[in-house]
Short mmCIF file of C-alpha atoms in Angstrom, two decimals:
data_model
loop_
_atom_site.label_atom_id
_atom_site.label_comp_id
_atom_site.label_asym_id
_atom_site.label_seq_id
_atom_site.Cartn_x
_atom_site.Cartn_y
_atom_site.Cartn_z
CA MET A 4 5.01 36.22 12.94
CA THR A 5 2.48 35.46 10.06
CA LEU A 6 3.28 33.06 7.27
CA MET A 7 1.99 31.85 4.56
CA ILE A 8 1.73 28.70 3.32
CA GLU A 9 3.16 28.08 -0.33
CA ARG A 10 2.85 23.94 -1.33
CA LEU A 11 2.05 21.03 0.46
CA SER A 12 5.61 19.00 1.18
CA LEU A 13 5.38 14.70 0.03
CA HIS A 14 4.25 14.12 3.50
CA ALA A 15 1.48 16.29 3.39
CA ASP A 16 2.67 19.40 5.46
CA GLY A 17 2.54 22.87 4.93
CA VAL A 18 5.47 24.97 2.96
CA ALA A 19 6.66 27.68 4.19
CA HIS A 20 9.30 30.59 3.80
CA GLY A 21 10.06 31.24 7.96
CA PRO A 22 12.77 34.28 8.78
CA GLU A 23 15.36 31.02 9.02
CA GLY A 24 14.60 29.56 6.45
CA THR A 25 11.47 26.65 5.13
CA VAL A 26 8.77 26.18 7.20
CA HIS A 27 6.94 22.64 7.73
CA VAL A 28 3.29 22.98 9.19
CA ALA A 29 1.31 20.55 10.27
CA MET A 30 -2.10 20.17 8.59
CA ALA A 31 -2.23 23.55 6.37
CA LEU A 32 -3.19 24.30 3.52
CA PRO A 33 -1.81 25.93 0.15
CA GLY A 34 -3.02 29.66 0.55
CA GLU A 35 -3.31 29.99 4.20
CA GLU A 36 -1.47 32.48 6.46
CA VAL A 37 -1.20 30.77 9.74
CA THR A 38 0.97 31.24 13.36
CA GLY A 39 2.38 28.71 16.23
CA VAL A 40 6.02 28.12 17.51
CA ILE A 41 8.85 27.70 15.67
CA GLU A 42 10.52 24.58 16.33
CA ASN A 43 13.05 23.07 14.81
CA GLY A 44 11.51 24.38 11.26
CA ARG A 45 8.36 23.35 12.31
CA ILE A 46 4.57 24.91 13.36
CA ALA A 47 3.25 21.90 15.07
CA ALA A 48 0.34 22.61 16.30
CA PRO A 49 -0.34 26.09 13.95
CA LYS A 50 -3.11 29.21 14.77
CA ILE A 51 -5.09 29.21 10.87
CA VAL A 52 -5.56 32.91 10.95
CA THR A 53 -6.76 32.65 6.38
CA PRO A 54 -8.08 29.46 5.81
CA SER A 55 -8.09 27.69 2.26
CA ALA A 56 -11.33 27.03 0.73
CA ASP A 57 -10.58 23.67 0.36
CA ARG A 58 -10.91 23.37 4.59
CA VAL A 59 -13.25 21.31 5.71
CA SER A 60 -13.59 19.88 9.11
CA ALA A 61 -12.09 16.74 10.10
CA PRO A 62 -15.17 13.80 10.22
CA CYS A 63 -13.01 11.94 13.18
CA PRO A 64 -13.17 13.10 16.37
CA HIS A 65 -9.79 11.37 16.58
CA TYR A 66 -7.77 13.26 14.21
CA ARG A 67 -5.72 15.61 16.03
CA ALA A 68 -3.82 12.89 17.86
CA CYS A 69 -4.39 9.96 16.00
CA GLY A 70 -0.71 9.23 13.11
CA GLY A 71 -3.75 7.23 10.83
CA CYS A 72 -4.62 10.14 8.99
CA VAL A 73 -3.39 13.45 8.12
CA MET A 74 -5.81 15.34 5.83
CA GLN A 75 -9.24 14.54 7.03
CA HIS A 76 -8.68 18.99 7.12
CA ALA A 77 -8.49 19.01 2.98
CA SER A 78 -11.86 18.78 1.05
CA GLU A 79 -11.37 15.32 -0.98
CA PRO A 80 -10.75 17.28 -4.24
CA PHE A 81 -8.75 19.25 -3.54
CA THR A 82 -7.07 16.06 -2.18
CA ALA A 83 -7.45 13.92 -5.57
CA ARG A 84 -6.09 17.25 -7.53
CA TRP A 85 -2.85 16.99 -5.45
CA LYS A 86 -2.57 13.44 -5.02
CA ALA A 87 -2.48 14.03 -9.10
CA GLU A 88 -0.09 16.97 -8.95
CA VAL A 89 2.35 15.50 -6.53
CA VAL A 90 3.16 12.66 -9.55
CA ARG A 91 2.92 15.39 -13.00
CA ASN A 92 5.32 17.71 -10.65
CA ALA A 93 7.80 14.22 -10.34
CA LEU A 94 8.03 13.86 -13.35
CA ALA A 95 8.29 17.37 -14.74
CA SER A 96 11.35 17.47 -12.40
CA ARG A 97 12.67 14.75 -14.99
CA ASN A 98 11.62 16.48 -17.90
CA ILE A 99 8.41 14.38 -18.77
CA GLU A 100 4.96 15.93 -19.47
CA ALA A 101 2.05 13.31 -18.57
CA PRO A 102 -0.67 13.24 -20.52
CA GLU A 103 -3.74 13.44 -18.64
CA ILE A 104 -3.82 11.71 -14.61
CA SER A 105 -7.11 10.06 -13.56
CA VAL A 106 -7.07 9.97 -10.11
CA SER A 107 -9.54 6.78 -7.92
CA THR A 108 -10.50 6.45 -4.21
CA SER A 109 -11.45 4.57 -2.24
CA PRO A 110 -14.74 4.51 0.22
CA LEU A 111 -14.76 5.49 2.97
CA HIS A 112 -15.05 1.89 5.46
CA SER A 113 -12.54 0.15 3.12
CA ARG A 114 -9.51 -1.00 4.26
CA ARG A 115 -9.54 -4.30 4.83
CA ARG A 116 -5.63 -4.92 6.48
CA ALA A 117 -4.08 -2.70 8.59
CA THR A 118 -1.36 -2.77 11.30
CA LEU A 119 -1.78 -1.68 14.71
CA ALA A 120 -0.61 -2.06 17.87
CA GLY A 121 -0.92 -3.03 21.20
CA ARG A 122 0.40 -3.27 24.44
CA ARG A 123 0.10 -3.51 28.25
CA THR A 124 -1.08 -0.87 30.37
CA LYS A 125 -1.25 -0.49 34.51
CA LYS A 126 -5.18 -0.79 34.00
CA GLY A 127 -4.86 -3.13 30.94
CA THR A 128 -3.60 -3.10 27.66
CA LEU A 129 -4.49 0.09 25.04
CA VAL A 130 -4.33 -1.04 20.70
CA GLY A 131 -4.53 1.36 18.04
CA PHE A 132 -1.92 3.47 16.11
CA HIS A 133 0.36 5.46 16.91
CA ALA A 134 0.28 9.42 17.48
CA ARG A 135 1.98 11.04 15.04
CA ALA A 136 5.82 11.11 15.44
CA SER A 137 5.83 9.45 18.52
CA ASP A 138 4.94 6.43 20.36
CA THR A 139 1.86 7.34 22.22
CA LEU A 140 -0.32 4.83 21.16
CA VAL A 141 -3.83 6.43 19.96
CA GLU A 142 -7.75 4.50 20.30
CA VAL A 143 -9.62 4.70 17.17
CA PRO A 144 -13.18 3.87 18.51
CA GLY A 145 -15.98 4.45 14.89
CA CYS A 146 -12.59 4.26 12.49
CA LEU A 147 -13.34 6.32 9.11
CA ILE A 148 -10.76 3.83 7.43
CA LEU A 149 -11.18 0.46 8.47
CA ARG A 150 -13.83 -1.85 7.01
CA PRO A 151 -16.63 -3.08 9.54
CA GLU A 152 -15.17 -6.40 9.75
CA LEU A 153 -11.21 -5.09 11.06
CA MET A 154 -12.93 -2.83 13.58
CA ALA A 155 -14.94 -5.28 14.87
CA ALA A 156 -11.79 -8.08 15.32
CA ILE A 157 -10.77 -4.94 17.90
CA PRO A 158 -11.21 -7.19 20.39
CA ILE A 159 -9.17 -10.12 19.33
CA LEU A 160 -6.38 -7.86 19.89
CA HIS A 161 -6.95 -6.47 23.18
CA GLU A 162 -6.69 -10.61 24.11
CA ALA A 163 -4.57 -11.16 22.41
CA THR A 164 -2.19 -7.98 23.47
CA THR A 165 -3.06 -9.67 27.18
CA ILE A 166 -2.34 -13.54 26.70
CA GLY A 167 1.43 -12.29 24.74
CA ALA A 168 2.27 -8.76 24.82
CA SER A 169 5.70 -8.51 27.06
CA ARG A 170 5.56 -5.72 30.01
CA LYS A 171 7.57 -3.53 28.33
CA GLY A 172 7.35 -4.73 24.69
CA GLU A 173 4.20 -3.26 21.67
CA VAL A 174 3.14 -5.97 19.93
CA ALA A 175 2.13 -4.70 15.37
CA PHE A 176 -0.72 -7.11 14.69
CA SER A 177 -1.07 -7.04 10.59
CA VAL A 178 -5.05 -7.56 10.74
CA THR A 179 -6.90 -8.66 6.81
CA LEU A 180 -9.80 -9.36 6.04
CA SER A 181 -10.27 -12.21 4.18
CA GLN A 182 -12.97 -14.27 2.11
CA GLY A 183 -11.96 -16.78 6.11
CA GLY A 184 -13.07 -14.25 8.06
CA ILE A 185 -9.88 -12.36 10.03
CA ASP A 186 -6.18 -13.05 8.82
CA LEU A 187 -3.98 -11.87 12.33
CA ALA A 188 -0.38 -11.82 12.18
CA ALA A 189 1.05 -10.79 15.45
CA ILE A 190 5.06 -10.13 15.57
CA GLY A 191 7.08 -8.68 18.39
CA GLY A 192 5.22 -10.31 21.31
CA LYS A 193 6.14 -13.06 23.79
CA ASP A 194 7.94 -16.01 22.43
CA SER A 195 4.88 -18.19 22.97
CA ASP A 196 5.16 -20.96 25.52
CA PRO A 197 2.65 -24.76 25.78
CA ALA A 198 -0.07 -22.17 28.05
CA GLN A 199 0.34 -19.32 25.65
CA PHE A 200 -0.60 -21.01 22.46
CA GLU A 201 -3.11 -22.40 24.15
CA ALA A 202 -4.81 -19.52 25.07
CA LEU A 203 -3.88 -17.95 21.93
CA ALA A 204 -5.57 -21.05 20.42
CA ASP A 205 -9.12 -20.48 22.08
CA LEU A 206 -9.11 -17.01 21.41
CA ALA A 207 -8.82 -17.59 17.87
CA ARG A 208 -11.80 -20.34 18.81
CA GLN A 209 -13.76 -18.32 20.85
CA TYR A 210 -14.00 -15.67 17.79
CA ASP A 211 -13.76 -17.61 15.14
CA VAL A 212 -10.67 -16.25 13.59
CA ALA A 213 -9.34 -18.06 9.96
CA ARG A 214 -5.82 -18.09 11.01
CA LEU A 215 -3.87 -16.33 13.91
CA THR A 216 0.40 -16.19 13.22
CA TRP A 217 2.21 -15.50 16.02
CA ASN A 218 6.10 -14.40 16.02
CA ASP A 219 5.67 -16.13 12.44
CA GLU A 220 4.88 -19.39 13.87
CA VAL A 221 1.11 -20.69 13.05
CA VAL A 222 -1.49 -21.28 15.72
CA ALA A 223 -4.57 -21.78 14.43
CA ALA A 224 -5.75 -21.64 10.92
CA ARG A 225 -9.41 -22.62 11.13
CA HIS A 226 -10.90 -20.87 7.93
CA PRO A 227 -8.62 -20.63 4.47
CA ALA A 228 -7.68 -16.74 4.55
CA THR A 229 -8.18 -16.67 1.20
CA GLN A 230 -8.56 -13.72 -0.68
CA ARG A 231 -10.17 -13.61 -4.57
CA PHE A 232 -7.48 -12.92 -7.68
CA GLY A 233 -9.78 -12.41 -10.83
CA VAL A 234 -11.85 -16.24 -10.45
CA ALA A 235 -8.97 -17.48 -8.67
CA GLN A 236 -8.91 -18.31 -4.60
CA VAL A 237 -5.37 -17.59 -3.20
CA ALA A 238 -4.08 -17.95 0.24
CA PRO A 239 -1.55 -15.07 1.27
CA PRO A 240 1.07 -16.42 3.26
CA PRO A 241 0.21 -14.35 6.78
CA GLY A 242 1.13 -10.72 6.87
CA ALA A 243 2.07 -11.12 2.37
CA PHE A 244 1.28 -7.62 0.44
CA LEU A 245 -1.99 -7.13 -0.31
CA GLN A 246 -3.92 -4.08 -2.29
CA ALA A 247 -4.82 -1.64 0.31
CA THR A 248 -8.51 -2.20 -0.19
CA GLU A 249 -10.22 -4.16 -2.89
CA HIS A 250 -11.65 -0.92 -4.84
CA GLY A 251 -7.97 -0.02 -5.13
CA GLU A 252 -7.24 -3.32 -6.65
CA ALA A 253 -10.09 -3.74 -9.01
CA ALA A 254 -8.71 -0.50 -10.55
CA LEU A 255 -5.48 -1.50 -10.72
CA VAL A 256 -6.17 -4.96 -12.41
CA GLY A 257 -8.83 -3.30 -14.14
CA PHE A 258 -5.86 -0.76 -15.73
CA VAL A 259 -3.85 -3.60 -16.14
CA ARG A 260 -5.63 -5.58 -17.82
CA GLU A 261 -7.17 -2.83 -20.69
CA ALA A 262 -3.47 -1.51 -21.18
CA LEU A 263 -2.65 -5.46 -21.69
CA VAL A 264 -6.04 -6.27 -24.24
CA GLY A 265 -4.00 -8.40 -27.16
CA ALA A 266 -1.17 -9.35 -25.22
CA SER A 267 -0.47 -13.12 -25.65
CA LYS A 268 2.48 -13.55 -23.70
CA VAL A 269 2.68 -11.58 -20.50
CA ALA A 270 5.73 -11.04 -17.99
CA ASP A 271 4.69 -9.71 -13.79
CA LEU A 272 7.70 -9.43 -12.13
CA PHE A 273 7.14 -8.46 -8.26
CA ALA A 274 4.27 -9.97 -9.38
CA GLY A 275 3.47 -11.05 -5.17
CA CYS A 276 1.18 -13.77 -5.17
CA GLY A 277 -0.81 -12.63 -7.96
CA THR A 278 -2.56 -10.05 -7.64
CA PHE A 279 -1.76 -8.64 -11.28
CA SER A 280 -0.48 -12.41 -12.78
CA LEU A 281 -4.23 -14.61 -12.33
CA PRO A 282 -6.77 -11.74 -13.78
CA LEU A 283 -4.09 -10.83 -16.95
CA ALA A 284 -4.39 -14.89 -17.21
CA GLU A 285 -8.17 -14.66 -18.29
CA GLN A 286 -6.68 -13.01 -21.62
CA ALA A 287 -2.50 -14.42 -21.56
CA ASP A 288 -0.18 -16.81 -20.74
CA VAL A 289 1.78 -15.24 -17.44
CA HIS A 290 5.02 -16.18 -16.38
CA ALA A 291 5.07 -14.50 -12.34
CA VAL A 292 8.73 -13.32 -10.81
CA GLU A 293 8.36 -12.85 -7.29
CA ASN A 294 11.57 -13.26 -4.37
CA ALA A 295 8.92 -14.46 -1.96
CA SER A 296 9.56 -18.59 -2.52
CA ALA A 297 5.72 -18.80 -0.13
CA MET A 298 3.94 -15.68 -2.45
CA ILE A 299 5.35 -17.96 -5.73
CA GLU A 300 3.78 -21.17 -3.87
CA ALA A 301 0.58 -19.35 -3.17
CA LEU A 302 0.35 -18.11 -6.59
CA ASP A 303 0.76 -20.76 -8.32
CA GLN A 304 -1.65 -23.51 -6.16
CA GLY A 305 -4.90 -20.46 -7.20
CA TRP A 306 -3.31 -21.16 -10.10
CA ARG A 307 -3.16 -24.35 -10.54
CA GLN A 308 -7.68 -24.18 -8.94
CA ALA A 309 -9.20 -22.05 -11.13
CA LYS A 310 -10.65 -22.97 -13.88
CA GLY A 311 -10.26 -21.52 -17.27
CA LEU A 312 -7.26 -19.96 -17.18
CA HIS A 313 -4.08 -19.63 -19.67
CA ARG A 314 -0.84 -21.08 -18.43
CA VAL A 315 0.68 -19.24 -15.78
CA THR A 316 4.78 -20.29 -14.54
CA SER A 317 6.56 -18.82 -12.21
CA GLU A 318 10.15 -18.07 -10.68
CA VAL A 319 11.67 -17.35 -7.51
CA ARG A 320 14.41 -14.73 -8.34
CA ASP A 321 15.36 -12.01 -7.05
CA LEU A 322 15.30 -9.03 -9.39
CA PHE A 323 16.86 -6.73 -6.92
CA ARG A 324 19.99 -8.61 -7.78
CA ARG A 325 19.25 -10.73 -10.22
CA PRO A 326 16.61 -8.30 -12.29
CA LEU A 327 15.25 -10.70 -15.31
CA LEU A 328 17.19 -10.02 -19.24
CA SER A 329 16.55 -8.09 -21.92
CA ASP A 330 16.62 -11.20 -23.82
CA GLU A 331 14.35 -13.27 -21.54
CA ILE A 332 11.33 -10.46 -21.05
CA ASP A 333 12.40 -10.55 -25.41
CA ARG A 334 9.68 -14.14 -25.10
CA TYR A 335 6.57 -11.18 -23.66
CA ASP A 336 4.72 -8.57 -25.31
CA GLY A 337 4.06 -7.48 -22.36
CA VAL A 338 5.31 -6.36 -19.00
CA VAL A 339 3.92 -5.37 -15.94
CA ILE A 340 6.40 -3.89 -12.80
CA ASP A 341 5.82 -2.72 -9.29
CA PRO A 342 8.15 -2.62 -7.63
CA PRO A 343 8.77 -1.86 -4.12
CA ARG A 344 8.94 2.25 -2.92
CA ALA A 345 12.34 1.97 -3.46
CA GLY A 346 12.13 0.93 -7.71
CA ALA A 347 13.47 -1.49 -9.72
CA GLU A 348 16.19 0.66 -11.40
CA ALA A 349 17.98 -2.44 -12.62
CA GLN A 350 15.41 -4.05 -14.00
CA VAL A 351 13.53 -1.57 -15.83
CA GLU A 352 17.75 -0.47 -17.75
CA GLN A 353 16.89 -4.21 -18.72
CA ILE A 354 13.34 -3.41 -20.57
CA CYS A 355 14.73 -1.00 -21.97
CA ALA A 356 17.53 -3.22 -23.40
CA SER A 357 15.09 -5.36 -24.85
CA ARG A 358 12.55 -5.23 -28.23
CA VAL A 359 9.52 -5.31 -24.81
CA LYS A 360 6.57 -2.51 -26.71
CA ARG A 361 4.21 -2.53 -24.32
CA VAL A 362 4.66 -2.63 -20.83
CA VAL A 363 2.02 -0.86 -17.23
CA HIS A 364 4.40 0.52 -14.50
CA VAL A 365 2.89 0.06 -11.47
CA SER A 366 4.31 2.27 -8.51
CA CYS A 367 3.95 3.19 -5.19
CA ASN A 368 6.75 6.15 -5.15
CA PRO A 369 5.94 9.33 -7.37
CA VAL A 370 9.85 9.96 -6.96
CA THR A 371 11.67 6.39 -8.06
CA PHE A 372 8.26 6.67 -10.64
CA ALA A 373 9.85 9.69 -12.11
CA ARG A 374 13.13 8.20 -12.74
CA GLU A 375 12.24 4.95 -13.79
CA THR A 376 10.09 7.07 -16.47
CA ALA A 377 12.75 9.11 -17.51
CA ALA A 378 14.47 5.92 -18.45
CA LEU A 379 11.56 4.41 -20.36
CA THR A 380 10.79 7.80 -22.38
CA ALA A 381 14.92 8.08 -23.48
CA ALA A 382 14.57 4.11 -24.95
CA GLY A 383 11.91 4.93 -27.33
CA PHE A 384 8.81 4.58 -25.51
CA THR A 385 6.01 6.83 -24.40
CA LEU A 386 3.61 7.88 -21.42
CA GLU A 387 -0.04 7.14 -22.99
CA LYS A 388 -1.82 6.82 -19.78
CA THR A 389 -0.99 7.19 -16.13
CA LEU A 390 -4.40 6.96 -12.81
CA VAL A 391 -3.90 7.88 -9.06
CA VAL A 392 -5.12 5.34 -7.56
CA ASP A 393 -6.41 6.54 -3.70
CA GLN A 394 -6.89 3.82 -1.37
CA PHE A 395 -4.93 4.98 1.69
CA ARG A 396 -7.48 7.78 2.12
CA PHE A 397 -6.55 10.64 4.12
CA SER A 398 -2.68 9.91 3.74
CA ALA A 399 0.10 11.11 1.63
CA HIS A 400 0.44 8.27 0.24
CA VAL A 401 0.30 8.41 -3.83
CA GLU A 402 0.74 5.38 -5.91
CA VAL A 403 0.19 5.71 -9.66
CA ALA A 404 -0.08 3.14 -12.18
CA ALA A 405 0.88 3.83 -16.09
CA TYR A 406 1.10 2.26 -19.78
CA PHE A 407 4.02 3.30 -22.16
CA SER A 408 4.57 2.32 -25.47
CA ARG A 409 6.93 2.43 -28.32
#
């Protein structure tokens, strides 16, 4: 049976109507005719009978095996249109018409942080990304996504796997490019004994790793693992959240700063280590709120060492359990909110009840973003501008920033 792909799912699978209901088709595009074996409502290895004009040859030889990318078969214009459409459809499901949506796409070889897995084998070690829906590891020499500096660090991960991985376990390596070099945080390896600790410390010396952390224990800190946020230098804690590319961060920061020009006091909620707080402090007083004390400490230290910034205050607070209340928000004339995928329903409720007139919402989940947009618009806010930032090239991940005023 030939199936017609009607649309893409949120995970970028093609969606078709089959003999027994909806069928998800891997690596398919809308308008394509496909055939293949249907198992559990899915065609994992389709044959494309009639290809879309938006289909391109995947540029990476690892694409069919590696699970790091899901959209290399789609043209770049199609991917940009689709990611904007995901946001537009999410808003439409709440009866909200989106204004024009701009898209900013990070270039190839720009990812400055990634999580790779390492595993010991009978012949040595494997380091790479997981295959699609599998625990199989796929090595990715010549990866098109990662910064060259991260690719150059893969031999370090092989050696660290040899030193610290158990026979049957797997080590997750969070690798980040900092201004001081490679910042490596490993989780899941054997607990470090003195011999292993010394071997890992030698590895850090050999490769001049800026910082190496093993199961949350700092093994080596040879150089400050700093990031630049505006004019400030910040040393995030190991494995801390960081925007995936410098390009994506610049696009988001530029959007936030432009939206809040003229605001004199800004609250930055879910502030992390200061991605938005510290650049905003070049134009306004900022109050940064974050649940992780180590992140707030790094933010505060970065502000104190920088020159020429407005006042930045900070607060460790769980905004899910104890959101900033409406009367507290009334102290500010602008709010930035950048919650995790679950969104921040309780915090948005307090923003709606406040008197604040300008809000910038940054979200990595169009579904929760649409839910919170509905709450804001019901409270009198207007959705003025929307930006989609694609810093996870070839993935189904959609990040959106929006400016609201009332």
